[in-house]
Amino acid sequence: MSNSELFQVENLRFAYEPGQPVLEIPALSVGKNSVTVFAGGNGSGKTTLLKLLNGLLLPGEGRISYKGRNLRKETVLVHQNPYLFSGTVFQNVAYGLKIRKIDPAVIKSRVSRFLSVVGLEGFEARKVGNLSGGERQRVALARALAIEPEVILLDEPTANVDTPSTSLIEDFIFAMKEEGKTIILSTHNMTFAYRICDRLVQIETGLIRAKGENIFKGTVESRDDRFTLFKTGPVTFKCPAQKGSFSTAVLPLDDVILSSEPIHTSAQNSCRGKVTAVTGENGLFRVTLDAGLIIETYVTGFSIEQLGVAKDKEFYITFKAAAIKLY
């Protein structure tokens, strides 16, 4: 395990009932100080994987290591429908600190601090029974943060909350990453997933599915009535004109065209990159290129031969503005 990795999953197999595995993961690693999102539909195995990472469940086969060992005391899991004790918000957020016999003055300070982090400043005396679904979720987040774990595991944090609460949870995740925390979460909300992830892991019926899209982080550079210009690394993409605040551009691998020479089409985006890897995948080849940022595409075996695609060769990379979705 490298110094940049926290979790390493090897040959994992888990079943609630004998002979009916719900997760089969040959290999998966999670880096520190990052936001990793497990995306997939209901029943895909996302929640089960979070529980395995937290130690609430044990692998039937294989191994999950944390910092190269089996202990995971530095992680906390916030469930999709978190349980809150009756009483006040303060009592709930302070609970984990009290059982650890933390000094009362420190408890008061931490409760105030982390309620502020989740957008509930001044809620200490509120009764839990009077909170909305989004507020309850954020109280559970503050309670988890108060014990200052290194890793925060979130199960569907936006499932039962409104749009303003979703925005506050996004802000909370970015703030925790800035503080050096590692966040791992599950969601079926793809807009939310794209906006916050450093890495997106697609899970389908217990298996990790190969990512079929490029995900780029960046900022909107400018916009007019024709295009939104999105800058990611040294490259600026032309995207469809649209209003809003965007931090992520998503480009399907199927929409990226390789050519030996510049091509003149209606496509508005073109750059040049060097091939760094070619791997077979489901009857196609995934080609990875370095164009100042990493761009991947799917290519047929016939095109590999026709273009002579090989490591270290350079190609033009072309795609339409309409192929890019901003989040």
Short mmCIF file of C-alpha atoms in Angstrom, two decimals:
data_model
loop_
_atom_site.label_atom_id
_atom_site.label_comp_id
_atom_site.label_asym_id
_atom_site.label_seq_id
_atom_site.Cartn_x
_atom_site.Cartn_y
_atom_site.Cartn_z
CA MET A 1 0.00 0.00 0.00
CA SER A 2 1.41 3.39 -0.98
CA ASN A 3 1.54 6.34 1.40
CA SER A 4 -1.27 8.03 -0.52
CA GLU A 5 -3.73 5.16 0.04
CA LEU A 6 -5.90 4.58 3.11
CA PHE A 7 -7.97 1.56 2.11
CA GLN A 8 -6.94 -1.42 0.03
CA VAL A 9 -9.56 -4.01 -0.97
CA GLU A 10 -8.31 -7.36 -2.30
CA ASN A 11 -10.42 -10.25 -3.65
CA LEU A 12 -13.43 -9.15 -1.62
CA ARG A 13 -16.52 -11.34 -1.64
CA PHE A 14 -19.49 -10.81 0.67
CA ALA A 15 -22.88 -12.50 0.97
CA TYR A 16 -25.74 -12.10 3.45
CA GLU A 17 -26.96 -15.56 2.46
CA PRO A 18 -24.63 -18.46 1.57
CA GLY A 19 -24.11 -18.78 -2.15
CA GLN A 20 -25.70 -15.39 -2.94
CA PRO A 21 -22.87 -12.83 -3.08
CA VAL A 22 -23.90 -9.17 -3.08
CA LEU A 23 -20.35 -7.87 -3.60
CA GLU A 24 -17.41 -9.23 -5.58
CA ILE A 25 -14.51 -6.79 -5.86
CA PRO A 26 -11.11 -8.10 -7.00
CA ALA A 27 -9.28 -4.84 -6.22
CA LEU A 28 -10.07 -1.31 -5.05
CA SER A 29 -8.03 1.39 -3.35
CA VAL A 30 -9.13 4.66 -1.76
CA GLY A 31 -6.69 7.55 -1.47
CA LYS A 32 -6.34 9.81 1.55
CA ASN A 33 -7.61 13.41 1.63
CA SER A 34 -9.98 12.73 -1.27
CA VAL A 35 -13.69 12.42 -2.05
CA THR A 36 -14.57 8.96 -3.39
CA VAL A 37 -18.14 8.34 -4.54
CA PHE A 38 -19.74 4.91 -4.91
CA ALA A 39 -22.54 5.44 -7.45
CA GLY A 40 -25.25 2.99 -8.42
CA GLY A 41 -28.90 2.12 -8.09
CA ASN A 42 -30.72 0.64 -5.13
CA GLY A 43 -29.45 -2.84 -4.31
CA SER A 44 -26.16 -2.37 -6.16
CA GLY A 45 -24.07 -3.00 -3.02
CA LYS A 46 -23.02 0.58 -2.20
CA THR A 47 -24.23 0.57 1.41
CA THR A 48 -22.80 -2.89 2.04
CA LEU A 49 -19.38 -1.72 0.86
CA LEU A 50 -19.51 1.29 3.20
CA LYS A 51 -20.35 -1.00 6.12
CA LEU A 52 -17.44 -3.26 5.21
CA LEU A 53 -15.06 -0.30 5.11
CA ASN A 54 -16.36 0.81 8.51
CA GLY A 55 -15.94 -2.66 10.03
CA LEU A 56 -19.65 -3.13 10.74
CA LEU A 57 -19.52 -6.13 8.39
CA LEU A 58 -16.64 -8.54 7.80
CA PRO A 59 -15.66 -9.93 4.38
CA GLY A 60 -16.70 -13.49 3.62
CA GLU A 61 -13.57 -13.77 1.50
CA GLY A 62 -10.65 -11.49 0.77
CA ARG A 63 -9.23 -8.61 2.77
CA ILE A 64 -9.83 -4.95 3.52
CA SER A 65 -6.86 -3.14 5.02
CA TYR A 66 -6.72 0.37 6.45
CA LYS A 67 -3.27 1.96 6.45
CA GLY A 68 -1.95 -1.55 5.88
CA ARG A 69 -3.70 -3.04 8.90
CA ASN A 70 -7.14 -4.31 9.82
CA LEU A 71 -8.18 -1.73 12.44
CA ARG A 72 -10.48 1.11 11.33
CA LYS A 73 -11.07 3.08 14.52
CA GLU A 74 -10.50 6.36 12.73
CA THR A 75 -13.64 6.04 10.57
CA VAL A 76 -17.25 7.02 11.23
CA LEU A 77 -20.34 6.07 9.19
CA VAL A 78 -23.39 8.35 8.87
CA HIS A 79 -26.38 6.26 7.80
CA GLN A 80 -28.97 7.25 5.22
CA ASN A 81 -31.65 7.52 7.93
CA PRO A 82 -29.56 8.43 10.99
CA TYR A 83 -30.93 7.75 14.45
CA LEU A 84 -31.13 10.81 16.69
CA PHE A 85 -31.83 10.66 20.40
CA SER A 86 -34.84 12.51 21.74
CA GLY A 87 -33.82 15.78 23.33
CA THR A 88 -31.82 18.69 21.97
CA VAL A 89 -29.43 19.10 19.08
CA PHE A 90 -26.62 19.82 21.56
CA GLN A 91 -27.22 16.53 23.39
CA ASN A 92 -27.02 14.59 20.13
CA VAL A 93 -23.86 16.23 18.81
CA ALA A 94 -22.16 16.02 22.21
CA TYR A 95 -22.97 12.33 22.78
CA GLY A 96 -19.82 10.80 21.30
CA LEU A 97 -17.64 13.29 23.16
CA LYS A 98 -19.31 12.66 26.52
CA ILE A 99 -18.81 8.91 26.35
CA ARG A 100 -15.14 9.61 25.58
CA LYS A 101 -15.03 11.76 28.74
CA ILE A 102 -13.95 14.91 26.89
CA ASP A 103 -13.74 18.09 29.00
CA PRO A 104 -17.12 19.93 29.04
CA ALA A 105 -15.59 23.18 27.79
CA VAL A 106 -14.08 21.33 24.82
CA ILE A 107 -17.43 19.64 24.15
CA LYS A 108 -19.22 22.98 24.07
CA SER A 109 -16.63 24.41 21.69
CA ARG A 110 -16.72 21.44 19.31
CA VAL A 111 -20.51 21.27 19.20
CA SER A 112 -20.69 24.95 18.32
CA ARG A 113 -17.94 24.64 15.71
CA PHE A 114 -19.36 21.65 13.87
CA LEU A 115 -22.95 22.87 13.93
CA SER A 116 -21.59 25.95 12.18
CA VAL A 117 -19.76 23.76 9.65
CA VAL A 118 -23.03 22.02 8.66
CA GLY A 119 -25.03 25.26 8.54
CA LEU A 120 -26.86 24.86 11.86
CA GLU A 121 -25.22 27.59 13.89
CA GLY A 122 -27.31 28.43 16.97
CA PHE A 123 -29.35 25.20 16.85
CA GLU A 124 -27.96 23.83 20.14
CA ALA A 125 -31.23 24.19 22.09
CA ARG A 126 -33.54 23.01 19.29
CA LYS A 127 -35.59 19.90 19.97
CA VAL A 128 -34.79 17.08 17.56
CA GLY A 129 -38.49 16.42 17.01
CA ASN A 130 -38.89 19.86 15.45
CA LEU A 131 -36.20 19.40 12.78
CA SER A 132 -36.74 18.85 9.06
CA GLY A 133 -35.27 15.83 7.29
CA GLY A 134 -32.36 17.87 5.96
CA GLU A 135 -31.67 19.37 9.39
CA ARG A 136 -31.67 15.92 11.01
CA GLN A 137 -29.16 14.71 8.42
CA ARG A 138 -26.88 17.66 9.17
CA VAL A 139 -27.12 17.08 12.93
CA ALA A 140 -25.93 13.53 12.30
CA LEU A 141 -23.04 14.91 10.24
CA ALA A 142 -22.08 17.32 13.02
CA ARG A 143 -22.21 14.47 15.55
CA ALA A 144 -19.86 12.41 13.39
CA LEU A 145 -17.47 15.30 12.87
CA ALA A 146 -17.33 16.17 16.56
CA ILE A 147 -15.24 13.09 17.35
CA GLU A 148 -12.78 14.24 14.66
CA PRO A 149 -12.40 11.04 12.60
CA GLU A 150 -9.89 10.83 9.77
CA VAL A 151 -12.40 9.15 7.43
CA ILE A 152 -16.08 10.08 7.04
CA LEU A 153 -18.38 7.52 5.40
CA LEU A 154 -21.74 8.84 4.20
CA ASP A 155 -24.59 6.63 3.02
CA GLU A 156 -26.87 8.49 0.56
CA PRO A 157 -26.44 11.85 2.35
CA THR A 158 -28.84 13.68 -0.01
CA ALA A 159 -31.54 11.00 -0.27
CA ASN A 160 -34.11 12.67 1.99
CA VAL A 161 -33.11 16.33 1.86
CA ASP A 162 -34.17 19.37 -0.14
CA THR A 163 -32.05 21.31 -2.64
CA PRO A 164 -30.76 23.92 -0.15
CA SER A 165 -29.66 21.14 2.22
CA THR A 166 -27.94 19.33 -0.66
CA SER A 167 -25.94 22.49 -1.40
CA LEU A 168 -24.97 22.77 2.27
CA ILE A 169 -23.85 19.14 2.31
CA GLU A 170 -21.70 19.82 -0.77
CA ASP A 171 -20.11 22.77 1.04
CA PHE A 172 -19.54 20.61 4.10
CA ILE A 173 -17.79 17.92 2.05
CA PHE A 174 -15.47 20.46 0.41
CA ALA A 175 -14.72 22.03 3.81
CA MET A 176 -13.83 18.67 5.34
CA LYS A 177 -11.53 17.84 2.45
CA GLU A 178 -9.80 21.18 2.97
CA GLU A 179 -9.20 20.11 6.59
CA GLY A 180 -7.47 16.96 5.40
CA LYS A 181 -10.33 14.52 5.86
CA THR A 182 -11.08 11.60 3.55
CA ILE A 183 -14.73 11.30 2.50
CA ILE A 184 -16.27 8.15 1.02
CA LEU A 185 -19.95 8.19 0.19
CA SER A 186 -22.67 6.38 -1.69
CA THR A 187 -25.31 8.03 -3.86
CA HIS A 188 -27.63 7.50 -6.81
CA ASN A 189 -27.78 11.28 -7.37
CA MET A 190 -25.39 11.60 -10.30
CA THR A 191 -25.41 15.42 -10.43
CA PHE A 192 -24.30 15.48 -6.80
CA ALA A 193 -21.76 12.70 -7.46
CA TYR A 194 -20.11 14.49 -10.38
CA ARG A 195 -19.90 17.81 -8.53
CA ILE A 196 -18.14 16.51 -5.43
CA CYS A 197 -16.10 13.49 -6.52
CA ASP A 198 -12.37 13.23 -6.96
CA ARG A 199 -13.03 9.67 -8.00
CA LEU A 200 -16.26 8.01 -9.12
CA VAL A 201 -16.68 4.24 -8.68
CA GLN A 202 -19.69 2.79 -10.51
CA ILE A 203 -21.16 -0.27 -8.77
CA GLU A 204 -23.71 -2.47 -10.50
CA THR A 205 -25.13 -5.68 -8.99
CA GLY A 206 -22.17 -5.98 -6.66
CA LEU A 207 -19.50 -5.47 -9.32
CA ILE A 208 -17.37 -2.45 -10.16
CA ARG A 209 -18.23 -1.34 -13.68
CA ALA A 210 -15.59 0.27 -15.89
CA LYS A 211 -16.04 4.04 -16.05
CA GLY A 212 -17.42 5.06 -19.44
CA GLU A 213 -16.80 8.78 -19.15
CA ASN A 214 -14.10 11.34 -18.58
CA ILE A 215 -14.66 13.50 -15.50
CA PHE A 216 -12.82 16.83 -15.43
CA LYS A 217 -12.66 19.32 -12.56
CA GLY A 218 -12.35 22.99 -13.40
CA THR A 219 -14.07 26.37 -13.61
CA VAL A 220 -16.16 28.38 -16.04
CA GLU A 221 -13.82 30.82 -17.75
CA SER A 222 -16.43 32.81 -19.67
CA ARG A 223 -19.72 32.42 -21.51
CA ASP A 224 -21.74 34.01 -24.29
CA ASP A 225 -24.92 33.17 -26.17
CA ARG A 226 -23.17 30.34 -28.08
CA PHE A 227 -20.73 28.64 -25.69
CA THR A 228 -19.72 28.22 -22.09
CA LEU A 229 -15.92 28.00 -21.87
CA PHE A 230 -14.84 25.53 -19.18
CA LYS A 231 -11.16 25.51 -18.17
CA THR A 232 -9.68 22.28 -16.84
CA GLY A 233 -5.93 22.20 -16.33
CA PRO A 234 -4.24 23.75 -19.37
CA VAL A 235 -7.18 23.00 -21.68
CA THR A 236 -10.35 25.04 -22.27
CA PHE A 237 -13.44 23.21 -23.56
CA LYS A 238 -16.26 24.76 -25.57
CA CYS A 239 -19.52 23.56 -24.03
CA PRO A 240 -23.17 24.39 -24.80
CA ALA A 241 -24.20 27.86 -23.62
CA GLN A 242 -25.85 27.68 -20.21
CA LYS A 243 -26.15 29.64 -17.01
CA GLY A 244 -25.16 28.35 -13.61
CA SER A 245 -22.24 27.51 -11.37
CA PHE A 246 -20.28 24.50 -12.61
CA SER A 247 -17.21 22.69 -11.27
CA THR A 248 -17.25 19.47 -13.31
CA ALA A 249 -17.35 18.57 -17.00
CA VAL A 250 -18.35 15.04 -18.07
CA LEU A 251 -17.40 13.67 -21.50
CA PRO A 252 -18.43 10.12 -22.54
CA LEU A 253 -15.58 8.00 -23.90
CA ASP A 254 -17.74 7.08 -26.91
CA ASP A 255 -17.84 10.73 -28.02
CA VAL A 256 -14.06 11.19 -28.32
CA ILE A 257 -12.55 10.73 -31.81
CA LEU A 258 -8.86 10.03 -32.52
CA SER A 259 -7.16 10.99 -35.78
CA SER A 260 -3.62 11.13 -37.12
CA GLU A 261 -4.25 14.52 -38.74
CA PRO A 262 -6.49 17.47 -37.85
CA ILE A 263 -10.05 16.94 -39.06
CA HIS A 264 -12.45 19.67 -40.13
CA THR A 265 -15.92 18.99 -38.75
CA SER A 266 -18.63 20.78 -36.79
CA ALA A 267 -16.90 19.62 -33.56
CA GLN A 268 -15.70 22.62 -31.56
CA ASN A 269 -13.05 20.90 -29.41
CA SER A 270 -9.70 19.61 -30.58
CA CYS A 271 -6.31 19.08 -28.92
CA ARG A 272 -3.31 16.84 -29.32
CA GLY A 273 -2.22 14.13 -26.90
CA LYS A 274 0.24 11.30 -26.43
CA VAL A 275 -0.96 7.73 -25.82
CA THR A 276 -0.02 6.51 -22.35
CA ALA A 277 -1.96 3.23 -22.27
CA VAL A 278 -4.02 0.89 -24.45
CA THR A 279 -6.10 -1.79 -22.72
CA GLY A 280 -8.67 -4.26 -24.01
CA GLU A 281 -12.15 -3.93 -22.53
CA ASN A 282 -15.38 -5.71 -23.55
CA GLY A 283 -14.37 -6.16 -27.19
CA LEU A 284 -13.06 -2.60 -27.50
CA PHE A 285 -9.83 -0.87 -26.54
CA ARG A 286 -9.62 1.90 -23.96
CA VAL A 287 -7.00 4.41 -25.07
CA THR A 288 -5.58 6.84 -22.51
CA LEU A 289 -3.91 10.02 -23.75
CA ASP A 290 -2.02 12.84 -22.06
CA ALA A 291 -3.04 16.19 -23.54
CA GLY A 292 -1.96 18.25 -20.54
CA LEU A 293 -4.79 16.43 -18.80
CA ILE A 294 -5.78 12.78 -19.13
CA ILE A 295 -8.45 12.02 -21.76
CA GLU A 296 -9.73 8.51 -22.50
CA THR A 297 -11.67 7.08 -25.42
CA TYR A 298 -12.96 3.75 -26.74
CA VAL A 299 -11.51 2.53 -30.05
CA THR A 300 -12.31 -0.61 -32.06
CA GLY A 301 -9.64 -3.18 -32.88
CA PHE A 302 -9.94 -2.23 -36.55
CA SER A 303 -9.22 1.44 -35.73
CA ILE A 304 -6.28 0.46 -33.52
CA GLU A 305 -4.70 -1.27 -36.52
CA GLN A 306 -5.72 1.36 -39.07
CA LEU A 307 -4.37 4.29 -37.04
CA GLY A 308 -1.44 2.37 -35.58
CA VAL A 309 -2.43 3.30 -32.03
CA ALA A 310 0.40 2.47 -29.65
CA LYS A 311 1.99 3.85 -26.52
CA ASP A 312 3.89 7.15 -26.95
CA LYS A 313 2.32 7.94 -30.35
CA GLU A 314 0.52 11.29 -30.67
CA PHE A 315 -3.00 11.84 -32.03
CA TYR A 316 -5.52 14.61 -32.45
CA ILE A 317 -8.43 14.38 -30.02
CA THR A 318 -11.76 15.77 -31.23
CA PHE A 319 -15.24 16.01 -29.70
CA LYS A 320 -18.37 18.10 -30.01
CA ALA A 321 -19.36 20.82 -27.57
CA ALA A 322 -22.75 19.10 -27.18
CA ALA A 323 -21.03 15.94 -25.94
CA ILE A 324 -19.97 17.70 -22.72
CA LYS A 325 -22.32 17.96 -19.74
CA LEU A 326 -21.55 20.47 -16.99
CA TYR A 327 -22.37 19.95 -13.31
#
